[in-house]
Tab-separated table of C-alpha atoms in Angstrom:
chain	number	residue	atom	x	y	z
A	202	UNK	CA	-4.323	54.314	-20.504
A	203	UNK	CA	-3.749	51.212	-18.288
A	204	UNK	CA	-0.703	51.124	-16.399
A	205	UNK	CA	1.606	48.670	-17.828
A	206	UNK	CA	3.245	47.462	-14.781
A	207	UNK	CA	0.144	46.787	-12.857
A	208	UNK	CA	-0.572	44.704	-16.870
A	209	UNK	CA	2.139	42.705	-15.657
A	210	UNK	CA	1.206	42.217	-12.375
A	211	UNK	CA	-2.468	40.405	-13.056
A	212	UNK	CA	-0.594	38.157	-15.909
A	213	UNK	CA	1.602	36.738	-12.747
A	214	UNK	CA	-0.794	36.539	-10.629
A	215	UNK	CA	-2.857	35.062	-13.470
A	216	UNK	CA	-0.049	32.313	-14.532
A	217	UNK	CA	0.211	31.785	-10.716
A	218	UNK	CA	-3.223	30.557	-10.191
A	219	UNK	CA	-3.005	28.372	-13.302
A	220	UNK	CA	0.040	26.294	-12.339
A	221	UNK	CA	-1.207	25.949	-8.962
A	222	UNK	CA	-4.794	24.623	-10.332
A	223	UNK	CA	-2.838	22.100	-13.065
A	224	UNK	CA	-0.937	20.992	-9.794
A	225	UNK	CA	-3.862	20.208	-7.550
A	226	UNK	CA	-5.509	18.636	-10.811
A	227	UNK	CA	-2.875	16.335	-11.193
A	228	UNK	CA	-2.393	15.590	-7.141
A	229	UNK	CA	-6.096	14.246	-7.055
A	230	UNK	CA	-5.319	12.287	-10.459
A	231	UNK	CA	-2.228	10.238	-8.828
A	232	UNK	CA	-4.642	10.043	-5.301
A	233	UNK	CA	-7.483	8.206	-7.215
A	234	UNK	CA	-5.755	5.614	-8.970
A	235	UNK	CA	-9.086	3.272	-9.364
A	236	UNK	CA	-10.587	6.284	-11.412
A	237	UNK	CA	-8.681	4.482	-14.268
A	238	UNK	CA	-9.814	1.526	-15.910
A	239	UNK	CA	-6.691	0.027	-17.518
A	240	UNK	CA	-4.542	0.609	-15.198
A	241	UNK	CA	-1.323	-1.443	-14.534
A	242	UNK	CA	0.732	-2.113	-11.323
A	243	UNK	CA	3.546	-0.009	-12.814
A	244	UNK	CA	1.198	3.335	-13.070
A	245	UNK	CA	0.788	3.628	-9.432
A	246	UNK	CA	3.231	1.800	-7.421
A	247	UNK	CA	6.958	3.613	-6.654
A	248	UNK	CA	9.703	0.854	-6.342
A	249	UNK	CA	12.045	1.480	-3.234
A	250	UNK	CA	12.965	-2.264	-3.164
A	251	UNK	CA	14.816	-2.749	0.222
A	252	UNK	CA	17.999	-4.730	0.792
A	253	UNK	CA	18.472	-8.340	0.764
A	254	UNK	CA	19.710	-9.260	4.409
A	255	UNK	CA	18.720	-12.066	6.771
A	256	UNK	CA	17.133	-9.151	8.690
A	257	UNK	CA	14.604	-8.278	5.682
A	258	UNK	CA	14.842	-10.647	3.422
A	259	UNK	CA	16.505	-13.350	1.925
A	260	UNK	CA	15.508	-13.339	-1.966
A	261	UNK	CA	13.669	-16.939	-2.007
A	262	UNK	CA	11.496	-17.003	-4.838
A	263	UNK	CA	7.642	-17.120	-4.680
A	264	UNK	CA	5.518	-20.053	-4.801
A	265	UNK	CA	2.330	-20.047	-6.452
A	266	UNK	CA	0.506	-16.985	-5.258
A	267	UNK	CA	-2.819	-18.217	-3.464
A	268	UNK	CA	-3.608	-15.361	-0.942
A	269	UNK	CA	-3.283	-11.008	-0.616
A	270	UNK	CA	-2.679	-10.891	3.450
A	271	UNK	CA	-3.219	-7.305	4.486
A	272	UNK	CA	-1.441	-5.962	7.278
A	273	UNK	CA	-1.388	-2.208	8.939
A	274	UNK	CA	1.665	-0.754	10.646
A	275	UNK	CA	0.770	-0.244	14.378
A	276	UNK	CA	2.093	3.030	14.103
A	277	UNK	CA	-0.346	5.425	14.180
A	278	UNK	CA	0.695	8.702	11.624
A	279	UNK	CA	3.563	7.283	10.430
A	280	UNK	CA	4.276	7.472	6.489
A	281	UNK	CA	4.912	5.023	4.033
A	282	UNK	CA	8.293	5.754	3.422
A	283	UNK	CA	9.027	5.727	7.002
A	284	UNK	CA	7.836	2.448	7.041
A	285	UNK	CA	9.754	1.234	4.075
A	286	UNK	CA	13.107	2.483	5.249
A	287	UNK	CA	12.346	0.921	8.144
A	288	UNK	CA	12.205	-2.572	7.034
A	289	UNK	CA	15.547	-1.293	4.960
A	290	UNK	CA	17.436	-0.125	7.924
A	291	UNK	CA	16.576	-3.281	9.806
A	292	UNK	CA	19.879	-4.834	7.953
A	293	UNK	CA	21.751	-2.113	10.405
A	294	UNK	CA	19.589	-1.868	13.148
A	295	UNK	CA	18.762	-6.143	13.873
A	296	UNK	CA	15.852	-4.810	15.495
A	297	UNK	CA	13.809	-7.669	14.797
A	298	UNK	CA	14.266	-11.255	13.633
A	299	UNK	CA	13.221	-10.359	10.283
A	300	UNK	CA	10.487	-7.940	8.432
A	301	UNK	CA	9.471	-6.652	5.352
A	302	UNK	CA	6.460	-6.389	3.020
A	303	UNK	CA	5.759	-6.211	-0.515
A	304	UNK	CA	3.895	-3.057	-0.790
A	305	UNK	CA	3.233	-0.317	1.991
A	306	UNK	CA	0.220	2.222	1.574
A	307	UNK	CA	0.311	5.693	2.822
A	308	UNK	CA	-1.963	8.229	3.798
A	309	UNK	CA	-2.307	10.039	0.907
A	310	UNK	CA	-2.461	6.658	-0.734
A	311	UNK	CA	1.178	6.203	-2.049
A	312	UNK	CA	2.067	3.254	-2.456
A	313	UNK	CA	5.727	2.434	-2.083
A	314	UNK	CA	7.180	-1.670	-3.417
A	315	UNK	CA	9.466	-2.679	-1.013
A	316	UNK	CA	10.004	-6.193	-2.156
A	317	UNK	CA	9.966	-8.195	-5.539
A	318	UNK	CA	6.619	-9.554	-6.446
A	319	UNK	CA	8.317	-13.045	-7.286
A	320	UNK	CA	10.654	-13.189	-3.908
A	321	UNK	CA	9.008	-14.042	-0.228
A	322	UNK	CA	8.394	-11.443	2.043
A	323	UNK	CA	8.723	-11.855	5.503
A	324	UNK	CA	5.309	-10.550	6.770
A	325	UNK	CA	2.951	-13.458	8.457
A	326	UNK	CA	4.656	-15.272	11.245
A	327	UNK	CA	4.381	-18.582	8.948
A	328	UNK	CA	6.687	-19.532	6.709
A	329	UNK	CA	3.963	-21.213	4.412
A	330	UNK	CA	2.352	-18.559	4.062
A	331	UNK	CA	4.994	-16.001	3.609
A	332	UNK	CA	6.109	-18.553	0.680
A	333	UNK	CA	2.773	-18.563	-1.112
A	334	UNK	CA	1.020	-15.427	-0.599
A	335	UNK	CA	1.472	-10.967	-1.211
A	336	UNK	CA	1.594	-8.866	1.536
A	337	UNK	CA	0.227	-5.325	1.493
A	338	UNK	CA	1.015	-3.146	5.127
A	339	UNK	CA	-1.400	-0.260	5.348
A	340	UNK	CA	-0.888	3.212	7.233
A	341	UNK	CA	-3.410	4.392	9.330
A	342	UNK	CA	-4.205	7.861	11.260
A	343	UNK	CA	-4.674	6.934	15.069
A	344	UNK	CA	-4.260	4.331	17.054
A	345	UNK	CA	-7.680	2.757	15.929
A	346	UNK	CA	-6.323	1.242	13.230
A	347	UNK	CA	-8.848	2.471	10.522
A	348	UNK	CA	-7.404	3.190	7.240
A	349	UNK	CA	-9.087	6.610	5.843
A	350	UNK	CA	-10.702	6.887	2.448
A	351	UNK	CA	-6.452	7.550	0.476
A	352	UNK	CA	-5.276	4.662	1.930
A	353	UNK	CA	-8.462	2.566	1.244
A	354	UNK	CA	-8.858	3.607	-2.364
A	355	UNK	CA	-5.639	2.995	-3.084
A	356	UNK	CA	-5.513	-0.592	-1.208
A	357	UNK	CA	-8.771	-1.423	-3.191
A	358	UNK	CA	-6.976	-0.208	-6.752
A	359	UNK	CA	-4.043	-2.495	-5.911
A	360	UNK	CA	-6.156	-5.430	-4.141
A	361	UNK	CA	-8.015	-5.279	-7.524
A	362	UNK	CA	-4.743	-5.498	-9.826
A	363	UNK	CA	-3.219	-8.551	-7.643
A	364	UNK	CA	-6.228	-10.484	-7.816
A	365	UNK	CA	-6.539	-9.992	-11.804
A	366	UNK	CA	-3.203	-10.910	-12.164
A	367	UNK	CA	-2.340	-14.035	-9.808
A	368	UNK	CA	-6.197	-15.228	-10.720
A	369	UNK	CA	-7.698	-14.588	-7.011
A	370	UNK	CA	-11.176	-13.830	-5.785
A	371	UNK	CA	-12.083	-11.298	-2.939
A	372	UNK	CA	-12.147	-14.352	-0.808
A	373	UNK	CA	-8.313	-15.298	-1.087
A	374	UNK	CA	-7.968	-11.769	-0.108
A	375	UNK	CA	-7.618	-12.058	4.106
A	376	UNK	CA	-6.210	-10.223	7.160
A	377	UNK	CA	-2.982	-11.227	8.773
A	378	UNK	CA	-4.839	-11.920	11.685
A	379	UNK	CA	-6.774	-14.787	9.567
A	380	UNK	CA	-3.266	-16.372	9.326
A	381	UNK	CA	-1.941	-16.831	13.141
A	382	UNK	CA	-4.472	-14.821	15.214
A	383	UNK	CA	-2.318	-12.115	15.341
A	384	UNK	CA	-4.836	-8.562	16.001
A	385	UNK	CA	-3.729	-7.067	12.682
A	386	UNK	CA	-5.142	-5.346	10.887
A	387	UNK	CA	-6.117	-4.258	14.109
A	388	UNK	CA	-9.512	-2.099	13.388
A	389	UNK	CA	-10.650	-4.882	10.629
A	390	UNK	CA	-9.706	-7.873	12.924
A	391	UNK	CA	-12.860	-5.702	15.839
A	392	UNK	CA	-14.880	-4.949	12.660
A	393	UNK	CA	-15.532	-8.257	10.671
A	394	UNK	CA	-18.400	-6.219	8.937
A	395	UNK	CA	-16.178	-3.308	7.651
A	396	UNK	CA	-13.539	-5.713	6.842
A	397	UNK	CA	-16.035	-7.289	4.428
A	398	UNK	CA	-17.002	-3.955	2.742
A	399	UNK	CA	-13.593	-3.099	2.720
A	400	UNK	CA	-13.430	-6.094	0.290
A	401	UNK	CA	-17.076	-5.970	-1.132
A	402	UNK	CA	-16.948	-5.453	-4.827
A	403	UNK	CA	-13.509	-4.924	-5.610
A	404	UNK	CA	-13.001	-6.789	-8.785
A	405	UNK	CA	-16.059	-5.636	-10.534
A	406	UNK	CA	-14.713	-1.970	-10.179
C-alpha cells in the first residue's frame, strides 16, 4: 500500500512544476509581441506617463506625425523603468534643459509609454522635429550600443504598429542621428547596414 504522505508529496511537487511551466509559457508570450497578428498598441505597451514640467514636457499637442526617430539610452544595462523615472524625476532634479520620450524599450522588451502619443516629446534637439515626429529610446546591454534580439523584436512590433497607424513607410522610420548628427543610436549610426535590416521588412510582418 502506497504511503499516503509521500501521495501528497509528488501531487505538490507535481502542481509545482505546472504553475511554473504556465508561467514561463506566458513570459515568452508577453516577450514576443510580433508573434501576434492583430495586435494593438494597447496589448503591449504599459503607460507610466511622466509629469508635465518645463523639465519633461510641456503638453503641446502633436502635429501631423511624419517620422518614428529612434533613439538608445547611452546607458549601458540600465532598465526601462529606470529610464522612464528618469525623465519623471527630471521635474525635481533640473538635470537637463528638458527630456523625455514617448516610448522606452527594455531588455526583456518591455515597453514602458512615457508620453501621450498626441503631445510633443522632447527627444531630437529640433523643435520641428520634436513637433512632428514619435520617439522610441531603446535599452541596450554594453556600451556598444547594440540592442539584443528582446529589445529588437519588440522595437520592430511597435515600429510596425506606428507606421500602420500614422500611414508611414520603413523609410520615414530614421535614427536620431539622421536628425542633427547627433551619434545616436550609437551602434546603428557605425552600422548603416544593420540599421537597414533592423528596418528591412517590418511592415510586411
Amino acid at each position: 500500500m502506497m504511503n499516503t504522505g509521500n501521495n501528497r508529496a509528488i501531487y505538490a511537487v507535481i502542481i509545482a512544476i505546472t504553475v511554473i511551466a504556465v508561467a514561463l509559457f506566458c513570459a515568452v508570450v508577453m516577450t514576443v509581441p510580433n508573434s501576434t497578428e492583430n495586435l494593438k498598441l494597447s496589448d503591449i505597451i504599459d503607460e507610466q506617463i511622466i509629469s508635465v514640467s518645463e523639465w519633461t514636457y510641456d503638453g503641446e499637442k502633436l502635429g501631423n506625425v511624419e517620422k518614428i526617430v529612434v533613439h538608445y539610452v547611452a546607458n549601458a544595462g540600465s532598465s526601462a523603468q529606470a529610464n522612464r523615472d528618469y525623465f519623471n524625476n527630471l521635474a525635481k532634479t533640473h538635470e537637463t534643459n528638458g527630456a523625455s520620450a514617448h516610448f522606452v524599450i527594455g531588455l526583456d522588451g518591455e515597453i514602458i509609454q512615457c508620453v501621450p502619443l498626441d503631445c510633443v516629446a522632447w527627444a531630437n534637439g529640433n523643435y520641428e522635429s520634436n513637433r512632428h515626429s514619435i520617439s522610441i529610446e531603446c535599452c541596450h546591454p554594453d556600451e556598444s550600443g547594440k540592442f539584443n534580439d528582446k529589445t529588437t523584436a519588440s522595437l520592430r512590433t511597435l515600429l510596425r504598429l506606428l507606421c500602420e497607424k500614422y500611414s508611414l513607410t520603413e523609410d520615414d522610420i530614421i535614427r536620431h542621428y539622421d536628425v542633427t548628427g547627433k551619434m545616436c543610436p550609437v551602434y546603428y549610426v557605425k552600422h548603416e547596414n544593420e540599421w537597414n535590416e533592423l528596418k528591412k521588412g517590418i511592415l510586411t510582418e
